[in-house]
Amino acid sequence: MKKKSNYWKISLLVIWCALLLVVLLPFKNKSSINASTDQAYQNIKIFTEILDEVEKKYVEVEDPQKLIYGAIRGMIETLDPHSGFLTPEEYKELRIETKGSFGGIGIEITIKDGLLTVVSPIEDTPAFQKGVKAGDKIIKIDGALTKNMTLMDAVKQIRGPKGKDVVLTIMRQEVPKLFDVTITRDVIVIKSVKSRTVGENIAYVRVLTFQEETAERLKDTLAEIKAGGKPVQGLILDLRNNPGGLLDQAVKVSDLFLDSGLIVYTQGRVESQNMKFEAHSSVEFDKKLPMVVLVNHGSASASEIVAGALQDHKRAVILGLQTFGKGSV
């Protein structure tokens, strides 16, 4: 009876979710609503019947939540390479990355052309020191093929306690054969902003990733540069091998260098997804200062938003290589 009860609870949950989705769909008329609802009920019926068959007849007893999560994950993965479903545990892991400290090897990864791909190694981390490059394809993790591995499963395999090794089997475009790289995990603590002076009067600022405090740290760095003894005549913003991060930080960083105008916008089917982010005037930093932005194949996502905004507003010259090409919110 308990098993049957769980089945009906899950069925009701699926029905409720489906009805919510139907409500959110844009309607044209009453007949289209009815047709959409009937189709949704039919598909839910098929799903619950299959779920019931699996629970009753599969050779082993499976956790119903595991089956439901698997079904949802499969549905989301049919949309596009950048859409994914996160369990509460996986979402917690994702939040850890934005805090700037976690156990692992220091790479940003994504699924590109069906293969697990390195977006960028993070500077001064074990992966960076071992020579892992942006664009490397990870074919195996500790001997396990990554072909059918989800992005979050790959993250779990690569992360681990400090001092433990992980072996990545890599395919690199300019190398004829697959090769193994053994990397010792460490606690990855990322200082997202670094700076120094180039020559006598050129400020160099390196942004490694876009975390929760990146904009504030960059703001403080620019204030220190402004308060320095010598007048600054130019600024180099280095976004090479910066894999991106939080959208709001990309907006705030762009705003530090722009007086006005559109930085970036998002557009979707639901009105709440349509957002515009504008620059604001301020006197915290000389926004007329000559500026160059450095990018390469490892500059992705939030880095591309910043570089694109500064280029669109003719605020900076973009110098380097074609960027990675990744945008997800």
Tab-separated table of C-alpha atoms in Angstrom:
chain	number	residue	atom	x	y	z
A	1	MET	CA	0.000	0.000	0.000
A	2	LYS	CA	2.878	2.354	0.804
A	3	LYS	CA	4.332	1.856	-2.673
A	4	LYS	CA	0.961	2.562	-4.289
A	5	SER	CA	0.548	5.639	-2.105
A	6	ASN	CA	3.919	6.983	-3.217
A	7	TYR	CA	2.949	6.360	-6.820
A	8	TRP	CA	-0.227	8.405	-6.516
A	9	LYS	CA	1.532	11.183	-4.624
A	10	ILE	CA	4.090	11.436	-7.413
A	11	SER	CA	1.348	11.267	-10.047
A	12	LEU	CA	-0.541	14.114	-8.387
A	13	LEU	CA	2.676	16.136	-8.187
A	14	VAL	CA	3.365	15.612	-11.894
A	15	ILE	CA	-0.237	16.547	-12.760
A	16	TRP	CA	0.013	19.696	-10.645
A	17	CYS	CA	3.273	20.714	-12.352
A	18	ALA	CA	1.823	20.038	-15.788
A	19	LEU	CA	-1.279	22.096	-15.011
A	20	LEU	CA	0.945	24.939	-13.829
A	21	LEU	CA	2.868	24.787	-17.101
A	22	VAL	CA	-0.393	24.856	-19.051
A	23	VAL	CA	-1.488	27.958	-17.117
A	24	LEU	CA	1.801	29.674	-17.942
A	25	LEU	CA	1.570	28.946	-21.662
A	26	PRO	CA	0.455	31.904	-23.815
A	27	PHE	CA	-3.191	31.417	-24.859
A	28	LYS	CA	-4.870	32.531	-28.036
A	29	ASN	CA	-8.438	31.365	-27.467
A	30	LYS	CA	-10.561	28.991	-25.424
A	31	SER	CA	-10.377	26.130	-27.941
A	32	SER	CA	-6.572	26.254	-27.945
A	33	ILE	CA	-6.621	26.130	-24.119
A	34	ASN	CA	-8.836	23.038	-24.133
A	35	ALA	CA	-6.721	21.334	-26.799
A	36	SER	CA	-3.535	22.087	-24.895
A	37	THR	CA	-5.035	20.830	-21.621
A	38	ASP	CA	-6.329	17.613	-23.216
A	39	GLN	CA	-2.925	16.921	-24.747
A	40	ALA	CA	-1.201	17.581	-21.427
A	41	TYR	CA	-3.520	15.143	-19.610
A	42	GLN	CA	-2.909	12.505	-22.295
A	43	ASN	CA	0.859	12.838	-21.955
A	44	ILE	CA	0.653	12.765	-18.154
A	45	LYS	CA	-1.416	9.579	-18.391
A	46	ILE	CA	1.269	7.945	-20.546
A	47	PHE	CA	3.972	9.043	-18.112
A	48	THR	CA	2.168	7.753	-15.008
A	49	GLU	CA	1.358	4.438	-16.696
A	50	ILE	CA	5.023	3.899	-17.588
A	51	LEU	CA	6.093	4.933	-14.087
A	52	ASP	CA	3.669	2.387	-12.647
A	53	GLU	CA	5.002	-0.346	-14.951
A	54	VAL	CA	8.596	0.400	-13.941
A	55	GLU	CA	7.711	0.354	-10.244
A	56	LYS	CA	5.857	-2.960	-10.529
A	57	LYS	CA	7.943	-4.870	-13.053
A	58	TYR	CA	11.513	-3.570	-13.197
A	59	VAL	CA	14.025	-6.150	-11.983
A	60	GLU	CA	15.067	-3.960	-9.036
A	61	VAL	CA	13.132	-1.612	-6.779
A	62	GLU	CA	13.928	1.948	-7.781
A	63	ASP	CA	13.572	5.178	-5.797
A	64	PRO	CA	10.523	7.031	-7.242
A	65	GLN	CA	12.248	10.399	-6.785
A	66	LYS	CA	15.229	9.141	-8.794
A	67	LEU	CA	12.878	8.138	-11.626
A	68	ILE	CA	11.059	11.490	-11.583
A	69	TYR	CA	14.305	13.476	-11.507
A	70	GLY	CA	15.658	11.355	-14.352
A	71	ALA	CA	12.552	12.054	-16.449
A	72	ILE	CA	12.759	15.796	-15.778
A	73	ARG	CA	16.485	15.843	-16.554
A	74	GLY	CA	15.888	14.077	-19.870
A	75	MET	CA	13.134	16.543	-20.787
A	76	ILE	CA	15.289	19.594	-20.060
A	77	GLU	CA	18.310	18.200	-21.917
A	78	THR	CA	16.273	18.003	-25.140
A	79	LEU	CA	15.986	21.814	-25.184
A	80	ASP	CA	19.553	23.031	-25.810
A	81	PRO	CA	23.132	22.390	-24.580
A	82	HIS	CA	22.953	25.088	-21.886
A	83	SER	CA	19.652	24.089	-20.224
A	84	GLY	CA	19.798	21.743	-17.270
A	85	PHE	CA	17.905	20.503	-14.225
A	86	LEU	CA	19.489	20.868	-10.798
A	87	THR	CA	18.498	18.877	-7.740
A	88	PRO	CA	18.695	20.755	-4.416
A	89	GLU	CA	22.107	19.174	-3.791
A	90	GLU	CA	23.377	20.184	-7.235
A	91	TYR	CA	22.092	23.733	-6.797
A	92	LYS	CA	23.998	23.918	-3.517
A	93	GLU	CA	27.155	22.862	-5.378
A	94	LEU	CA	26.554	25.560	-7.993
A	95	ARG	CA	26.241	28.216	-5.276
A	96	ILE	CA	29.543	27.072	-3.779
A	97	GLU	CA	31.328	28.091	-6.997
A	98	THR	CA	30.110	31.682	-6.721
A	99	LYS	CA	31.525	31.970	-3.192
A	100	GLY	CA	35.079	31.514	-4.495
A	101	SER	CA	36.243	28.521	-2.433
A	102	PHE	CA	35.748	24.810	-3.158
A	103	GLY	CA	37.641	21.532	-3.481
A	104	GLY	CA	38.667	20.625	-6.990
A	105	ILE	CA	41.160	21.338	-9.776
A	106	GLY	CA	40.095	24.776	-11.019
A	107	ILE	CA	38.364	24.473	-14.390
A	108	GLU	CA	35.078	25.699	-15.826
A	109	ILE	CA	33.407	23.064	-18.037
A	110	THR	CA	30.420	22.866	-20.354
A	111	ILE	CA	28.877	20.533	-22.925
A	112	LYS	CA	29.802	21.701	-26.440
A	113	ASP	CA	29.018	19.755	-29.609
A	114	GLY	CA	28.038	16.817	-27.389
A	115	LEU	CA	31.432	16.658	-25.672
A	116	LEU	CA	32.540	17.709	-22.198
A	117	THR	CA	34.640	20.789	-22.926
A	118	VAL	CA	36.914	23.009	-20.869
A	119	VAL	CA	35.694	26.609	-21.058
A	120	SER	CA	38.783	27.787	-19.244
A	121	PRO	CA	41.278	26.766	-16.570
A	122	ILE	CA	41.256	29.217	-13.674
A	123	GLU	CA	44.554	30.990	-13.141
A	124	ASP	CA	46.863	29.720	-10.381
A	125	THR	CA	44.939	26.461	-9.855
A	126	PRO	CA	46.118	22.832	-10.270
A	127	ALA	CA	44.506	22.497	-13.719
A	128	PHE	CA	46.138	25.736	-14.915
A	129	GLN	CA	49.528	24.639	-13.611
A	130	LYS	CA	49.198	21.241	-15.355
A	131	GLY	CA	48.625	22.935	-18.703
A	132	VAL	CA	44.895	22.279	-19.242
A	133	LYS	CA	43.677	24.634	-21.992
A	134	ALA	CA	40.424	26.278	-23.054
A	135	GLY	CA	38.741	24.099	-25.670
A	136	ASP	CA	40.189	20.800	-24.411
A	137	LYS	CA	37.696	17.934	-24.679
A	138	ILE	CA	37.545	15.697	-21.604
A	139	ILE	CA	36.896	12.190	-22.951
A	140	LYS	CA	37.359	10.287	-19.674
A	141	ILE	CA	37.450	11.059	-15.947
A	142	ASP	CA	39.398	8.443	-13.994
A	143	GLY	CA	38.850	6.037	-16.898
A	144	ALA	CA	35.066	6.569	-17.083
A	145	LEU	CA	33.781	7.811	-20.452
A	146	THR	CA	32.063	11.206	-20.298
A	147	LYS	CA	29.975	10.741	-23.456
A	148	ASN	CA	26.651	10.207	-21.665
A	149	MET	CA	27.646	11.999	-18.462
A	150	THR	CA	25.642	15.064	-17.400
A	151	LEU	CA	27.460	18.280	-16.618
A	152	MET	CA	26.722	18.007	-12.892
A	153	ASP	CA	27.846	14.355	-12.813
A	154	ALA	CA	31.126	15.441	-14.401
A	155	VAL	CA	31.540	18.182	-11.796
A	156	LYS	CA	30.992	15.636	-9.017
A	157	GLN	CA	33.594	13.302	-10.540
A	158	ILE	CA	36.196	16.045	-10.921
A	159	ARG	CA	35.708	17.647	-7.519
A	160	GLY	CA	37.010	15.978	-4.396
A	161	PRO	CA	39.107	16.340	-1.247
A	162	LYS	CA	42.442	18.129	-1.244
A	163	GLY	CA	45.418	15.883	-2.018
A	164	LYS	CA	43.510	13.274	-4.050
A	165	ASP	CA	44.398	12.791	-7.733
A	166	VAL	CA	42.014	12.807	-10.672
A	167	VAL	CA	43.028	11.634	-14.156
A	168	LEU	CA	41.548	13.449	-17.157
A	169	THR	CA	41.850	11.902	-20.618
A	170	ILE	CA	41.983	14.860	-22.991
A	171	MET	CA	41.499	15.386	-26.716
A	172	ARG	CA	43.207	18.548	-27.988
A	173	GLN	CA	42.862	19.851	-31.524
A	174	GLU	CA	46.585	20.205	-32.236
A	175	VAL	CA	47.527	16.882	-30.592
A	176	PRO	CA	47.017	13.731	-32.752
A	177	LYS	CA	46.294	11.321	-29.851
A	178	LEU	CA	44.359	11.323	-26.608
A	179	PHE	CA	46.527	11.934	-23.561
A	180	ASP	CA	46.138	11.697	-19.787
A	181	VAL	CA	46.683	14.516	-17.320
A	182	THR	CA	46.950	13.615	-13.635
A	183	ILE	CA	45.921	16.528	-11.422
A	184	THR	CA	46.068	16.696	-7.645
A	185	ARG	CA	42.972	18.323	-6.178
A	186	ASP	CA	43.304	21.299	-3.882
A	187	VAL	CA	41.102	23.827	-2.124
A	188	ILE	CA	40.393	26.327	-4.877
A	189	VAL	CA	40.319	29.838	-3.454
A	190	ILE	CA	39.843	32.348	-6.223
A	191	LYS	CA	40.894	35.963	-5.844
A	192	SER	CA	38.710	37.363	-8.586
A	193	VAL	CA	40.547	40.673	-9.113
A	194	LYS	CA	44.279	41.361	-9.432
A	195	SER	CA	46.080	44.537	-10.445
A	196	ARG	CA	49.473	46.085	-11.081
A	197	THR	CA	51.083	48.974	-12.923
A	198	VAL	CA	52.517	48.495	-16.406
A	199	GLY	CA	55.300	50.919	-17.158
A	200	GLU	CA	54.914	54.274	-15.425
A	201	ASN	CA	51.261	55.185	-15.941
A	202	ILE	CA	49.236	52.272	-17.354
A	203	ALA	CA	46.968	50.395	-14.928
A	204	TYR	CA	46.547	46.651	-15.505
A	205	VAL	CA	43.524	44.930	-13.922
A	206	ARG	CA	42.898	41.196	-14.249
A	207	VAL	CA	39.398	39.814	-13.550
A	208	LEU	CA	39.585	36.024	-13.175
A	209	THR	CA	35.893	35.215	-12.674
A	210	PHE	CA	32.570	36.885	-11.844
A	211	GLN	CA	31.674	35.962	-8.266
A	212	GLU	CA	29.400	37.589	-5.703
A	213	GLU	CA	31.959	40.240	-4.684
A	214	THR	CA	33.786	40.790	-7.986
A	215	ALA	CA	32.277	44.193	-8.806
A	216	GLU	CA	32.955	45.520	-5.299
A	217	ARG	CA	36.541	44.263	-5.381
A	218	LEU	CA	37.068	45.818	-8.802
A	219	LYS	CA	35.536	49.068	-7.561
A	220	ASP	CA	37.971	49.097	-4.627
A	221	THR	CA	40.884	48.339	-6.973
A	222	LEU	CA	39.936	51.225	-9.284
A	223	ALA	CA	39.660	53.542	-6.251
A	224	GLU	CA	43.170	52.540	-5.178
A	225	ILE	CA	44.456	53.231	-8.690
A	226	LYS	CA	42.755	56.640	-8.690
A	227	ALA	CA	44.243	57.470	-5.276
A	228	GLY	CA	47.743	56.445	-6.346
A	229	GLY	CA	50.616	58.881	-6.516
A	230	LYS	CA	50.959	59.027	-10.318
A	231	PRO	CA	48.214	59.998	-12.787
A	232	VAL	CA	46.948	57.035	-14.830
A	233	GLN	CA	46.870	57.549	-18.600
A	234	GLY	CA	45.358	54.216	-19.649
A	235	LEU	CA	43.729	51.028	-18.398
A	236	ILE	CA	44.089	47.401	-19.496
A	237	LEU	CA	41.220	45.124	-18.417
A	238	ASP	CA	42.316	41.495	-18.804
A	239	LEU	CA	39.440	39.000	-19.250
A	240	ARG	CA	41.497	36.217	-20.830
A	241	ASN	CA	40.591	32.734	-19.586
A	242	ASN	CA	37.749	34.209	-17.535
A	243	PRO	CA	34.944	31.610	-17.790
A	244	GLY	CA	32.221	33.995	-16.596
A	245	GLY	CA	29.928	33.717	-13.592
A	246	LEU	CA	27.061	35.816	-12.279
A	247	LEU	CA	25.039	37.999	-14.657
A	248	ASP	CA	24.520	40.812	-12.130
A	249	GLN	CA	28.284	41.063	-11.602
A	250	ALA	CA	28.866	41.370	-15.356
A	251	VAL	CA	26.373	44.238	-15.403
A	252	LYS	CA	27.952	45.985	-12.401
A	253	VAL	CA	31.473	45.623	-13.803
A	254	SER	CA	30.363	47.073	-17.160
A	255	ASP	CA	28.629	49.935	-15.326
A	256	LEU	CA	31.913	50.950	-13.703
A	257	PHE	CA	33.225	51.986	-17.133
A	258	LEU	CA	30.067	53.331	-18.815
A	259	ASP	CA	28.098	56.548	-18.260
A	260	SER	CA	24.827	55.486	-19.881
A	261	GLY	CA	23.180	53.135	-22.341
A	262	LEU	CA	22.119	49.500	-22.566
A	263	ILE	CA	24.594	46.977	-21.169
A	264	VAL	CA	22.705	43.743	-21.880
A	265	TYR	CA	19.145	42.454	-22.056
A	266	THR	CA	17.380	39.116	-21.759
A	267	GLN	CA	14.257	38.209	-23.693
A	268	GLY	CA	11.929	35.252	-23.232
A	269	ARG	CA	8.373	34.065	-23.734
A	270	VAL	CA	7.282	35.151	-20.267
A	271	GLU	CA	7.173	38.877	-19.549
A	272	SER	CA	9.191	38.529	-16.340
A	273	GLN	CA	12.090	37.138	-18.413
A	274	ASN	CA	12.378	40.382	-20.368
A	275	MET	CA	14.988	42.427	-18.542
A	276	LYS	CA	17.135	45.394	-19.554
A	277	PHE	CA	20.252	46.490	-17.691
A	278	GLU	CA	21.340	50.086	-18.161
A	279	ALA	CA	24.525	51.929	-17.214
A	280	HIS	CA	24.474	54.815	-14.746
A	281	SER	CA	26.527	57.988	-14.508
A	282	SER	CA	29.017	58.246	-11.644
A	283	VAL	CA	32.264	60.022	-10.771
A	284	GLU	CA	33.991	57.129	-9.015
A	285	PHE	CA	36.352	56.492	-11.925
A	286	ASP	CA	37.356	58.388	-15.044
A	287	LYS	CA	35.060	56.871	-17.657
A	288	LYS	CA	36.894	58.675	-20.472
A	289	LEU	CA	40.219	56.986	-19.681
A	290	PRO	CA	41.642	55.145	-22.741
A	291	MET	CA	40.965	51.446	-22.286
A	292	VAL	CA	41.859	48.084	-23.837
A	293	VAL	CA	40.105	44.789	-23.022
A	294	LEU	CA	42.068	41.555	-23.532
A	295	VAL	CA	40.129	38.398	-24.485
A	296	ASN	CA	40.874	34.900	-25.806
A	297	HIS	CA	39.219	31.508	-26.438
A	298	GLY	CA	38.730	31.072	-22.685
A	299	SER	CA	36.744	34.301	-22.261
A	300	ALA	CA	33.126	33.199	-21.882
A	301	SER	CA	29.654	34.161	-20.730
A	302	ALA	CA	29.888	37.130	-18.324
A	303	SER	CA	33.274	38.063	-19.820
A	304	GLU	CA	31.681	38.283	-23.249
A	305	ILE	CA	28.876	40.473	-21.875
A	306	VAL	CA	31.407	42.968	-20.458
A	307	ALA	CA	33.605	42.958	-23.570
A	308	GLY	CA	30.565	43.243	-25.836
A	309	ALA	CA	29.046	46.144	-23.905
A	310	LEU	CA	32.296	48.112	-23.847
A	311	GLN	CA	32.796	47.445	-27.555
A	312	ASP	CA	29.212	48.398	-28.500
A	313	HIS	CA	29.530	51.733	-26.689
A	314	LYS	CA	32.988	52.327	-28.207
A	315	ARG	CA	34.341	52.607	-24.683
A	316	ALA	CA	37.249	50.203	-25.203
A	317	VAL	CA	39.281	48.486	-27.871
A	318	ILE	CA	38.892	44.687	-27.738
A	319	LEU	CA	42.189	42.907	-28.357
A	320	GLY	CA	42.951	39.189	-28.607
A	321	LEU	CA	41.311	36.040	-29.997
A	322	GLN	CA	37.719	35.056	-30.740
A	323	THR	CA	35.939	34.352	-27.457
A	324	PHE	CA	34.374	31.050	-26.379
A	325	GLY	CA	30.749	31.801	-27.325
A	326	LYS	CA	28.606	30.857	-24.335
A	327	GLY	CA	25.613	32.599	-22.791
A	328	SER	CA	23.235	31.155	-20.225
A	329	VAL	CA	21.122	32.686	-17.463
